Short mmCIF file of C-alpha atoms in Angstrom, two decimals:
data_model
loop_
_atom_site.label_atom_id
_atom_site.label_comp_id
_atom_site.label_asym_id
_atom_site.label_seq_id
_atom_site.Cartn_x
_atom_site.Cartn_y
_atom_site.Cartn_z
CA UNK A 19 34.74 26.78 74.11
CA UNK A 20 37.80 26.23 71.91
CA UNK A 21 39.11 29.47 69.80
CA UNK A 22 38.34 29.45 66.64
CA UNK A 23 41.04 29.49 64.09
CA UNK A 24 41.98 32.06 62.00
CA UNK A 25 40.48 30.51 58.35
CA UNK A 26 38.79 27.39 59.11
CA UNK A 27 37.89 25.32 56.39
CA UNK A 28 34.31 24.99 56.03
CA UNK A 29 34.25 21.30 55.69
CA UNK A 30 36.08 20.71 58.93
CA UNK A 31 34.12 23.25 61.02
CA UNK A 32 32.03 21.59 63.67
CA UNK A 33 29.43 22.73 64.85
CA UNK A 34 30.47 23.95 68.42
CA UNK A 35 32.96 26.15 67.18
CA UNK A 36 30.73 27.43 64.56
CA UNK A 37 28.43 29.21 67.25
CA UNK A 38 29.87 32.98 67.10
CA UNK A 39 29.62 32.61 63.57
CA UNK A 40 26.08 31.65 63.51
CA UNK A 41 25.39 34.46 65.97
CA UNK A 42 26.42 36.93 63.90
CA UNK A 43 24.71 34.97 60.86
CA UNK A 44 21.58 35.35 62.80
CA UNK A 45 21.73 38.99 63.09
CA UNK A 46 22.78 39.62 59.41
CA UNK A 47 19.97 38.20 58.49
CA UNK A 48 17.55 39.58 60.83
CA UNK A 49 19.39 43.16 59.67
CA UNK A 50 18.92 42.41 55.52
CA UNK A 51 15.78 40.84 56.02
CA UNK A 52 14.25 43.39 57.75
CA UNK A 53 14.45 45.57 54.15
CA UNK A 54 11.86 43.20 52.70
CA UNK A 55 9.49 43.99 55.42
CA UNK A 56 9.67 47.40 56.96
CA UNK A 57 7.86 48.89 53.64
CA UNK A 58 4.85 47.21 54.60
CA UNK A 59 3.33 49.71 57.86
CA UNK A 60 4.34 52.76 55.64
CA UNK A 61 2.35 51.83 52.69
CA UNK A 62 -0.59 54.32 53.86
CA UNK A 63 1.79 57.10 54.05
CA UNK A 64 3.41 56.78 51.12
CA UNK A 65 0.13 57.15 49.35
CA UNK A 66 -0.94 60.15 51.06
CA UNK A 67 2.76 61.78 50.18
CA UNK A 68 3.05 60.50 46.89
CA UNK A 69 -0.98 61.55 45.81
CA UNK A 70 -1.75 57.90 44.92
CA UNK A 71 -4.06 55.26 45.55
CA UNK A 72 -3.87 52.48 48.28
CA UNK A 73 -3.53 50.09 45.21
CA UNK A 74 -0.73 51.96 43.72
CA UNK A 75 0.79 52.02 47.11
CA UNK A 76 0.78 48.12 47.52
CA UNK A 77 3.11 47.83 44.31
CA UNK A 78 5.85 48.66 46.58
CA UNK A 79 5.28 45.61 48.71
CA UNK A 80 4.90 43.40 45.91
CA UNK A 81 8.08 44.76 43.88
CA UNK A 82 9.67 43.91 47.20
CA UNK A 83 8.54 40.55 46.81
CA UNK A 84 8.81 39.98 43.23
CA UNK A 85 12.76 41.42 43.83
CA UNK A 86 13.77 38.96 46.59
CA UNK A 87 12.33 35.66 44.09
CA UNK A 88 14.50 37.27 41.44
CA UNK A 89 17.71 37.93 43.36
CA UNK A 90 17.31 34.69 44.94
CA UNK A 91 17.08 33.19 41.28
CA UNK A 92 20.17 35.14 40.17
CA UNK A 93 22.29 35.57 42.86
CA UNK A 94 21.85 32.73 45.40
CA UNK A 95 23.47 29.89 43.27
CA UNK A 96 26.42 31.63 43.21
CA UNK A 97 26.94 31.01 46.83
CA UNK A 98 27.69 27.23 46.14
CA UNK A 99 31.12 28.40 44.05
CA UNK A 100 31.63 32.03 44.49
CA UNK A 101 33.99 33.60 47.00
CA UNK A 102 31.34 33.86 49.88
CA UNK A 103 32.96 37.19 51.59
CA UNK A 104 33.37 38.92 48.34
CA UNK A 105 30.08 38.30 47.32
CA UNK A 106 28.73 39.46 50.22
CA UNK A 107 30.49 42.81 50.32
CA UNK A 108 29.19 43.43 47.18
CA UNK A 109 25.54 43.06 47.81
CA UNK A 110 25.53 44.93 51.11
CA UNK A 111 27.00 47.56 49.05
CA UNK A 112 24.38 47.47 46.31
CA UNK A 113 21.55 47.18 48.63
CA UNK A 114 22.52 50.34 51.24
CA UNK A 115 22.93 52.50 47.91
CA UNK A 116 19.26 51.68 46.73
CA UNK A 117 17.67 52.22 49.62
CA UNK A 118 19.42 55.64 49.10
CA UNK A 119 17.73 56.01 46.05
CA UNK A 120 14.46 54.73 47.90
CA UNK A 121 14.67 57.54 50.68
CA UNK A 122 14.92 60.37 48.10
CA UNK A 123 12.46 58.76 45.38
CA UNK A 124 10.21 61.84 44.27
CA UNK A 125 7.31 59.59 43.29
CA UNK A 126 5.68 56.21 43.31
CA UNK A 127 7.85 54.97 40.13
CA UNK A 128 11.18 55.56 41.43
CA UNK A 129 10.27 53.81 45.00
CA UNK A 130 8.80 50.59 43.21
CA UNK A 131 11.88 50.71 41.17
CA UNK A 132 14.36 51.65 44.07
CA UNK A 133 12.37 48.75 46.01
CA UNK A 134 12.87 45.85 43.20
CA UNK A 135 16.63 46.61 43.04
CA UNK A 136 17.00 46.82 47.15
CA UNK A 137 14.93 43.50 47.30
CA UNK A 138 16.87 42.02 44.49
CA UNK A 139 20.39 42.40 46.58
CA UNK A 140 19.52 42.13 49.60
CA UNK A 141 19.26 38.09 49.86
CA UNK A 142 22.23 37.35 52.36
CA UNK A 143 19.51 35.65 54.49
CA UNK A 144 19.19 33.04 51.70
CA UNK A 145 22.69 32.42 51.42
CA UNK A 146 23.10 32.72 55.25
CA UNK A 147 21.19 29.79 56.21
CA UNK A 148 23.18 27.09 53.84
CA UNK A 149 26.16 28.56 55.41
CA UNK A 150 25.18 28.11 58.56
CA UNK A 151 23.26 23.91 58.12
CA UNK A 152 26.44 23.23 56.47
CA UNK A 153 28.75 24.50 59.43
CA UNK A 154 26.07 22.31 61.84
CA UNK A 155 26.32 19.31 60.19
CA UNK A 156 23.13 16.68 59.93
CA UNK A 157 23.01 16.14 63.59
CA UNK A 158 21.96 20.15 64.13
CA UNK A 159 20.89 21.23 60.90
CA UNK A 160 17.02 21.72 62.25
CA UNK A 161 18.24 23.49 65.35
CA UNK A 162 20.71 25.70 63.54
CA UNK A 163 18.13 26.25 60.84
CA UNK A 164 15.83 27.14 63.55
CA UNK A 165 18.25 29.73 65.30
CA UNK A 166 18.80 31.61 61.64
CA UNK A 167 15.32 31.62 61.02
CA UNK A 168 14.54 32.70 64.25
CA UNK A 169 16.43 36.03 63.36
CA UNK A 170 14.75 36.03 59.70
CA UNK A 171 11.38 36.42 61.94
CA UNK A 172 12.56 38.61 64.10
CA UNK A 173 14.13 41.04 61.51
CA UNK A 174 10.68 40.14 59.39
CA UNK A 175 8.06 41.35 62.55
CA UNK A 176 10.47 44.04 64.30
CA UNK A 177 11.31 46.11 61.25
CA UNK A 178 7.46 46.82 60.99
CA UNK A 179 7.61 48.49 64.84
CA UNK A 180 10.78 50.09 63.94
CA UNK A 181 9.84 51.68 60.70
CA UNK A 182 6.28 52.54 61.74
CA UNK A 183 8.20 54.30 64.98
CA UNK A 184 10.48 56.26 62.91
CA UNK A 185 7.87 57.16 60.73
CA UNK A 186 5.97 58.36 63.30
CA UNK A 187 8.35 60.04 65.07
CA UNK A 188 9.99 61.80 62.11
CA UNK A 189 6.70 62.59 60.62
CA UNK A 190 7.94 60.65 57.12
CA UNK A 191 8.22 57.52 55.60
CA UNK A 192 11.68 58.42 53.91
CA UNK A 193 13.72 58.29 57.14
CA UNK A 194 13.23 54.86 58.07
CA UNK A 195 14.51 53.76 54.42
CA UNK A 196 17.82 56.12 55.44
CA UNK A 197 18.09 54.08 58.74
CA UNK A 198 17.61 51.29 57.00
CA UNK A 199 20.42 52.22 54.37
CA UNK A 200 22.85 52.85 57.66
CA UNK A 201 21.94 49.41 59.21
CA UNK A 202 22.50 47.46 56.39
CA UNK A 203 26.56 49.50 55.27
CA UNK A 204 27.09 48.56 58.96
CA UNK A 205 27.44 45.11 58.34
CA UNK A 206 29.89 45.50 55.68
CA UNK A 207 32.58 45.57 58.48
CA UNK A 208 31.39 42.44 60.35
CA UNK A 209 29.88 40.06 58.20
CA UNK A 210 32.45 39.11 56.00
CA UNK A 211 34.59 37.79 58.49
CA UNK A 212 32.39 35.36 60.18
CA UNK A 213 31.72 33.36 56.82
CA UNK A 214 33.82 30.81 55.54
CA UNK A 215 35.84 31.58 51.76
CA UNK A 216 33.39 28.83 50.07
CA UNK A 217 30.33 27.07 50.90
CA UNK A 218 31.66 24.10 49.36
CA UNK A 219 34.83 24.07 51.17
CA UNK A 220 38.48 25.12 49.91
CA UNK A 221 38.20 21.96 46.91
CA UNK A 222 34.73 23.21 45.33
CA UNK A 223 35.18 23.97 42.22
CA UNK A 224 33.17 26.80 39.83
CA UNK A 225 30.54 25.92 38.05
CA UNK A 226 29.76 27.99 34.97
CA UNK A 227 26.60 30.78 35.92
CA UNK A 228 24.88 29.34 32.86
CA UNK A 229 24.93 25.48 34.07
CA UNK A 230 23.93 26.48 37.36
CA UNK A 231 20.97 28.06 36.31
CA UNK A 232 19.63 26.04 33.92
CA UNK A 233 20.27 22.69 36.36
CA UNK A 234 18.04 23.92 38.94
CA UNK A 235 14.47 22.86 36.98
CA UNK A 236 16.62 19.12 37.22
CA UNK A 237 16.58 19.50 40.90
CA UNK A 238 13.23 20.44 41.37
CA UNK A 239 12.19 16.86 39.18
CA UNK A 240 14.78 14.70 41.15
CA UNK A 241 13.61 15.44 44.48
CA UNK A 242 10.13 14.83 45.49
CA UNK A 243 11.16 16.40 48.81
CA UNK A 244 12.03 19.48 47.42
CA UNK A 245 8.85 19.62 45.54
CA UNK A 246 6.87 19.13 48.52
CA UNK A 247 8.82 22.02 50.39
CA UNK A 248 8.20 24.62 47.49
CA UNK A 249 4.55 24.05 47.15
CA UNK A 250 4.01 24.35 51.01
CA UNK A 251 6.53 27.11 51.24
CA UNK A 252 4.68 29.32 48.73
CA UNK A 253 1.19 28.48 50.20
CA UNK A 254 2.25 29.72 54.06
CA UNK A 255 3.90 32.56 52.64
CA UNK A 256 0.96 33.67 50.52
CA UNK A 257 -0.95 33.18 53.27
CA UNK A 258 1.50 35.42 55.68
CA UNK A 259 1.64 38.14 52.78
CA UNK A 260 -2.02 38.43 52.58
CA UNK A 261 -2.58 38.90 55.70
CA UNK A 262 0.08 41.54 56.52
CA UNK A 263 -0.66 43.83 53.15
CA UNK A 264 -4.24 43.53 53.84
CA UNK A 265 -3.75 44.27 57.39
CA UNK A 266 -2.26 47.57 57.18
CA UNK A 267 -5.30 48.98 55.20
CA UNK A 268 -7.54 47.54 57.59
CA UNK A 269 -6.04 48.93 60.38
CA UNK A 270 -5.82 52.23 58.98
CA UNK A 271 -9.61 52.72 58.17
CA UNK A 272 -12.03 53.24 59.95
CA UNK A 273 -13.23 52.08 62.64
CA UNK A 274 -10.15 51.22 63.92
CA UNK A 275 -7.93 54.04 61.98
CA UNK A 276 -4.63 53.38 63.44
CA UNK A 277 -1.39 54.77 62.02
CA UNK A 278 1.77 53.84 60.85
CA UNK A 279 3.05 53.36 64.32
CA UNK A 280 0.17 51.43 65.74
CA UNK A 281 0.47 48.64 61.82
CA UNK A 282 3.87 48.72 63.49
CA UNK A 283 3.33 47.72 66.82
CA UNK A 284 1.78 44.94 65.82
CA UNK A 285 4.71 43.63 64.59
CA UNK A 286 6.92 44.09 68.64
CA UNK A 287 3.01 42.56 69.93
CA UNK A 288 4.06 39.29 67.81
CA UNK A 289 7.47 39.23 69.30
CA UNK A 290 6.24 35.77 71.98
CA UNK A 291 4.69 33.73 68.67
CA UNK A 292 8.43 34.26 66.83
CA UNK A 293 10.51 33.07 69.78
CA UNK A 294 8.15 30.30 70.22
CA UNK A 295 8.75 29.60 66.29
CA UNK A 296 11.98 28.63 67.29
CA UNK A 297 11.10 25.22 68.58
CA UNK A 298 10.41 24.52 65.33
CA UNK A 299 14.20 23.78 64.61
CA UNK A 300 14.64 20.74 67.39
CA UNK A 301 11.26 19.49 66.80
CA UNK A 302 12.01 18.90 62.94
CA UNK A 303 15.00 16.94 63.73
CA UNK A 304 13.22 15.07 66.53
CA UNK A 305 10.06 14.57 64.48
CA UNK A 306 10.80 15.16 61.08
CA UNK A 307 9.81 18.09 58.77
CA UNK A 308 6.40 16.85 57.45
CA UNK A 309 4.84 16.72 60.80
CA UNK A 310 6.10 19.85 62.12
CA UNK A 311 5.00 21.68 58.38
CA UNK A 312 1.54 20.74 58.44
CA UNK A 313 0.91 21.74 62.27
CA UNK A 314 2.72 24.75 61.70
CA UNK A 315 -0.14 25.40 58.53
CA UNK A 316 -2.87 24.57 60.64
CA UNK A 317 -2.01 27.77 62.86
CA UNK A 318 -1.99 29.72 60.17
CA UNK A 319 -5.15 28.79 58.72
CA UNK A 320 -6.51 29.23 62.84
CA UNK A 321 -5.80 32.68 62.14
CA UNK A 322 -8.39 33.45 59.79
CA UNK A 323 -10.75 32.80 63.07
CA UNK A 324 -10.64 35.44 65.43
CA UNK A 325 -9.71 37.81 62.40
CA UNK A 326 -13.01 37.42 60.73
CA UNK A 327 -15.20 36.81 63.80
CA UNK A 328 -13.91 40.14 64.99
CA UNK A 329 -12.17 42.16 62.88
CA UNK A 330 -13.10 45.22 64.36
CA UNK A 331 -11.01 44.11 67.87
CA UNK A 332 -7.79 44.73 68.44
CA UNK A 333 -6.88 42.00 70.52
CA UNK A 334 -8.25 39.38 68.56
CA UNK A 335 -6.44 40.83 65.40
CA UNK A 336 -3.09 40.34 67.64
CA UNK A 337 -3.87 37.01 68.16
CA UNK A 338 -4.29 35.90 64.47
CA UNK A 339 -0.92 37.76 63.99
CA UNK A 340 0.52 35.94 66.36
CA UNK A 341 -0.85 32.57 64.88
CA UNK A 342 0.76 33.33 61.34
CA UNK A 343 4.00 34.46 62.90
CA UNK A 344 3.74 31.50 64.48
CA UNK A 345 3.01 29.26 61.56
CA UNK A 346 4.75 30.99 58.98
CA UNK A 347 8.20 30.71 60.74
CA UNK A 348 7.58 26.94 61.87
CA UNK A 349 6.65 26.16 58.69
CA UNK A 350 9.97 27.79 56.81
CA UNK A 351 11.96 25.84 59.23
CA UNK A 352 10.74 22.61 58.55
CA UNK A 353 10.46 22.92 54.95
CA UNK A 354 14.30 24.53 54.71
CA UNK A 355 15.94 22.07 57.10
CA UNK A 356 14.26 19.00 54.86
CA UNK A 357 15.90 20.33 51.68
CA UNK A 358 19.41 21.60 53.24
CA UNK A 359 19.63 17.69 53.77
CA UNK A 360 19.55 17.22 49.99
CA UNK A 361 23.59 18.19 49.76
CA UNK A 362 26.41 20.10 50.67
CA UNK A 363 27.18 20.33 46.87
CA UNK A 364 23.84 21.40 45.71
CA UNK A 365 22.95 23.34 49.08
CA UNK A 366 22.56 26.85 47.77
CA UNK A 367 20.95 25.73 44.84
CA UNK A 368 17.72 23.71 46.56
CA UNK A 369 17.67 26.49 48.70
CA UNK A 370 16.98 28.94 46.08
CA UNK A 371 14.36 26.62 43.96
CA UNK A 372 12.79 26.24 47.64
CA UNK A 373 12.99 29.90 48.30
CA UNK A 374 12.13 31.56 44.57
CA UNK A 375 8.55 29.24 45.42
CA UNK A 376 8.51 30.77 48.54
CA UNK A 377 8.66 34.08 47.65
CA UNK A 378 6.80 33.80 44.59
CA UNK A 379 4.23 32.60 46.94
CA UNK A 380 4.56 36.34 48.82
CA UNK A 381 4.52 38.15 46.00
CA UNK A 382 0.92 36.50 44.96
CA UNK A 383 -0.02 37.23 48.46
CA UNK A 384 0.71 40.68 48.54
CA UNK A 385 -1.04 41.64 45.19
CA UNK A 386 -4.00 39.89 46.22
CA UNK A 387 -4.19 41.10 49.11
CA UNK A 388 -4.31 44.99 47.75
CA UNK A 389 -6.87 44.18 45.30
CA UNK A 390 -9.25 41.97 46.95
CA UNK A 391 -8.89 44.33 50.09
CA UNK A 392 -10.08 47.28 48.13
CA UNK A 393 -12.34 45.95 46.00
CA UNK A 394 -13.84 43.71 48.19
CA UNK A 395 -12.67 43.82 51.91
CA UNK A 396 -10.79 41.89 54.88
CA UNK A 397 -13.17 39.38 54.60
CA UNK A 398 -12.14 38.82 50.89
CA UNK A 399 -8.16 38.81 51.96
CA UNK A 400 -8.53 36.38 55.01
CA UNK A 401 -10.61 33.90 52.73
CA UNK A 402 -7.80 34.07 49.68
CA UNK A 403 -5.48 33.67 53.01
CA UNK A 404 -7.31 30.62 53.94
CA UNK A 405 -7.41 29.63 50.45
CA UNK A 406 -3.49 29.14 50.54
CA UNK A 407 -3.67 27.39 53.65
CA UNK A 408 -6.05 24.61 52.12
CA UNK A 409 -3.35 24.33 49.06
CA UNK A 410 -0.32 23.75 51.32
CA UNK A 411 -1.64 20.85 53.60
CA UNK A 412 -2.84 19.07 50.20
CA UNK A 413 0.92 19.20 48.93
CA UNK A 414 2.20 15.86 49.04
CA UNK A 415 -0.64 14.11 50.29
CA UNK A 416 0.13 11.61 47.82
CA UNK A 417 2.76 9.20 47.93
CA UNK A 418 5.11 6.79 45.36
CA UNK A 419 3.54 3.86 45.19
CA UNK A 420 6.70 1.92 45.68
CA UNK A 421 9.04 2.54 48.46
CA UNK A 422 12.37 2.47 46.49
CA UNK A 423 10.59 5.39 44.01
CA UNK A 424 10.63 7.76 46.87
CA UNK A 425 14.01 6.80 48.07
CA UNK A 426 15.31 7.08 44.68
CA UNK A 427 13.98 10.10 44.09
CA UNK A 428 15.70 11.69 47.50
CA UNK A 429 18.45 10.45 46.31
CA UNK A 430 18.20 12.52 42.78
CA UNK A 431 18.20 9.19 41.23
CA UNK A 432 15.81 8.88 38.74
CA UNK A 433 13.68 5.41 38.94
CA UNK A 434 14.47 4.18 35.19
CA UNK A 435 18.47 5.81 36.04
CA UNK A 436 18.39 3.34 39.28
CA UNK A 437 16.88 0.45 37.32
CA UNK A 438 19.39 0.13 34.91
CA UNK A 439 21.98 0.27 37.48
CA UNK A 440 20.50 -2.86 39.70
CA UNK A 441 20.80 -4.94 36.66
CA UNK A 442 24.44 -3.82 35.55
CA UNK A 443 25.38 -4.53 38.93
CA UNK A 444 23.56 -7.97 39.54
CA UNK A 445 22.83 -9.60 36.28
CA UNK A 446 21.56 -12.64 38.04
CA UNK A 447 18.32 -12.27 40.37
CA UNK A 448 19.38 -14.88 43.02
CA UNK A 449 22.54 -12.52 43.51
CA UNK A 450 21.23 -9.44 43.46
CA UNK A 451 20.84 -7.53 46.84
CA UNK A 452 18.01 -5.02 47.94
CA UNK A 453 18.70 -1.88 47.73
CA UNK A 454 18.74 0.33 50.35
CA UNK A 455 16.39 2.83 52.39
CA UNK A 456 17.22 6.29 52.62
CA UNK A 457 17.61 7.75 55.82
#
């Protein structure tokens, strides 16, 4: 393998001397995304410590939910223009002091609050994976894609074991948030030299914050693809969110009454479905992302099978955790690899309309999951998980009636935009030429 040089320019990198940067990619974001996640199998004991319900409890989940969607609204576009390694000092920074904060929070408040600011900086995954399709290149976008969000899963489903571990073994909640705090200042040292200076190579220039924001409803309308991918990606992960709040409660009570460390495990038992989520990457570009999305759904909606039929057995709960790992991270795959396609220019920016869905999605999940779990029951959860399922494999069921619509509106062309163009160009209708398929 060639040495890298010393400052590539991101336009020129291919992708075989991109690999030790993706590596390290992969772990950053299995590292960062892990602080979205590891809250979840210490919900129980933060309500016992903090003298509060199992609902109040859950609002740390979903401000860690609600957080990502809103950093990823406000901070990912910046990744298309801004200084990639500065940026990313800066939110490592921001997101090891508030988990800080979160360690030594004296009561429910400060934690949610401590929790929406963590979550709010700590989305380096999001700006990770554009980084690393755009070093790949079209041919190995899905398998690159893949590779990054196989670490996303594994950060997603370890963390739980960790944090339930060190809860366990430290007899409190607080310490895994300080280990968490140390893992993420570690990568302050390491990260920022494996990414490029800009996503949009050395030439891209700024964009005002204000433009960038307020063209990303415009992206969502030009591209039906994009569309598509948000309304499946915040189905699965509503469905993934449901059952993982819901499933820490149910664990914990009787007659199963498992602790922390046990919701954890669950998490290292899942460990086979996420490396087998991986395929997902090759597949899409073999396949194509539609296919691979909507088989990657049905496992998650298998799920809700063995969990209701027997929801008192562990080993059948293990399996329908294993089926939404599963899902869920073949499903993110696919959808993210069809809208990095969209552009280099616009790459950050589709990925954070696709990912704000996404997590929007989670953060529905996770609230419904608390309140139909305790008012109701698992039953209740795994049929509003269910629910989500049946939403994503309707999402674009329907097609354009005309061919050139949909590859118009890939494009970001709009039809009446493309219309006018055909005739400027060929005023007569005997010259005129067809025009052509997208790829």
């Amino acid at each position: 393998m060639p040495a890298l040089p010393a400052r590539p320019p991101a336009a020129s990198r291919p992708l075989a001397a991109s690999r030790p940067p993706v590596l390290v990619l992969t772990l950053a974001g299995a590292v960062t995304v892990a602080n979205i996640y590891f809250p979840q199998p210490l919900l129980a004991a933060i309500a016992r410590d903090l003298a509060v319900s199992d609902r109040t409890a859950g609002l740390v989940a979903t401000a860690a939910q609600l957080g990502y969607a809103l950093g990823i609204l406000l901070l990912v576009p910046l990744a298309d223009t801004a200084r990639l390694r500065r940026l990313a000092r800066a939110l490592l920074a921001l997101t090891s002091a508030a988990l800080l904060v979160a360690a030594a929070a004296p009561n429910v408040l400060v934690l949610a609050v401590a929790t929406l600011a963590l979550s709010t900086t700590t989305v380096l995954p999001q700006i990770l994976t554009p980084v690393a399709a755009t070093l790949a290149g079209p041919e190995g976008r899905g398998r690159v894609v893949g590779v990054i969000g196989l670490g996303l899963t594994l950060g997603s489903t370890l963390s739980r074991t960790v944090s339930g571990a060190v809860s366990d073994a430290s007899g409190s909640w607080r310490t895994a948030y300080a280990l968490a705090a140390v893992a993420t200042a570690g990568l302050l040292w390491a990260l920022p030299r494996a990414l490029p200076e800009r996503l949009g190579g050395p030439d891209a220039r700024p964009v005002p914050y204000g433009r960038m924001l307020a063209g990303l409803p415009g992206l969502l309308v030009a591209h039906r693809a994009l569309r598509v991918s948000a309304l499946r990606g915040a189905c699965v992960f509503g469905a993934y969110s449901v059952f993982w709040a819901a499933l820490v409660f149910h664990l914990a009570a009787p007659p199963l009454g498992y602790g922390p460390g046990a919701a954890g495990l669950f998490g290292l038992l899942t460990v086979p479905a996420a490396l087998a989520s991986a395929y997902a990457g090759p597949l899409t570009d073999r396949y194509g992302s539609g296919r691979v999305g909507l088989v990657a759904l049905g496992c998650v909606g298998l799920a809700v099978a063995p969990a209701g039929l027997a929801p008192g057995s562990p080993v059948a709960l293990v399996a329908a955790a294993g089926l939404v790992v599963l899902g869920t991270s073949a499903c993110q795959v696919a959808n993210q690899a069809r809208v990095l396609g969209l552009g280099r220019a616009v790459a950050a920016r589709v990925n954070t309309v696709f990912m704000l869905a996404t997590f929007a999605g989670g953060a529905l999940g996770s609230l419904a999951a608390v309140w139909l779990y305790e008012g109701y029951g698992w039953t209740a959860a795994l049929l509003a998980a269910a629910g989500f399922v049946v939403l994503g494999l309707t999402a674009g069921a329907r097609r354009p009636r005309l061919a050139g619509r949909a590859a118009g509106a890939r494009l970001g062309v709009p039809v009446r935009a493309r219309r006018r163009e055909t005739r400027c160009r060929s005023p007569h209708p005997s010259t005129s030429r067809p025009s052509p398929r997208s790829t």
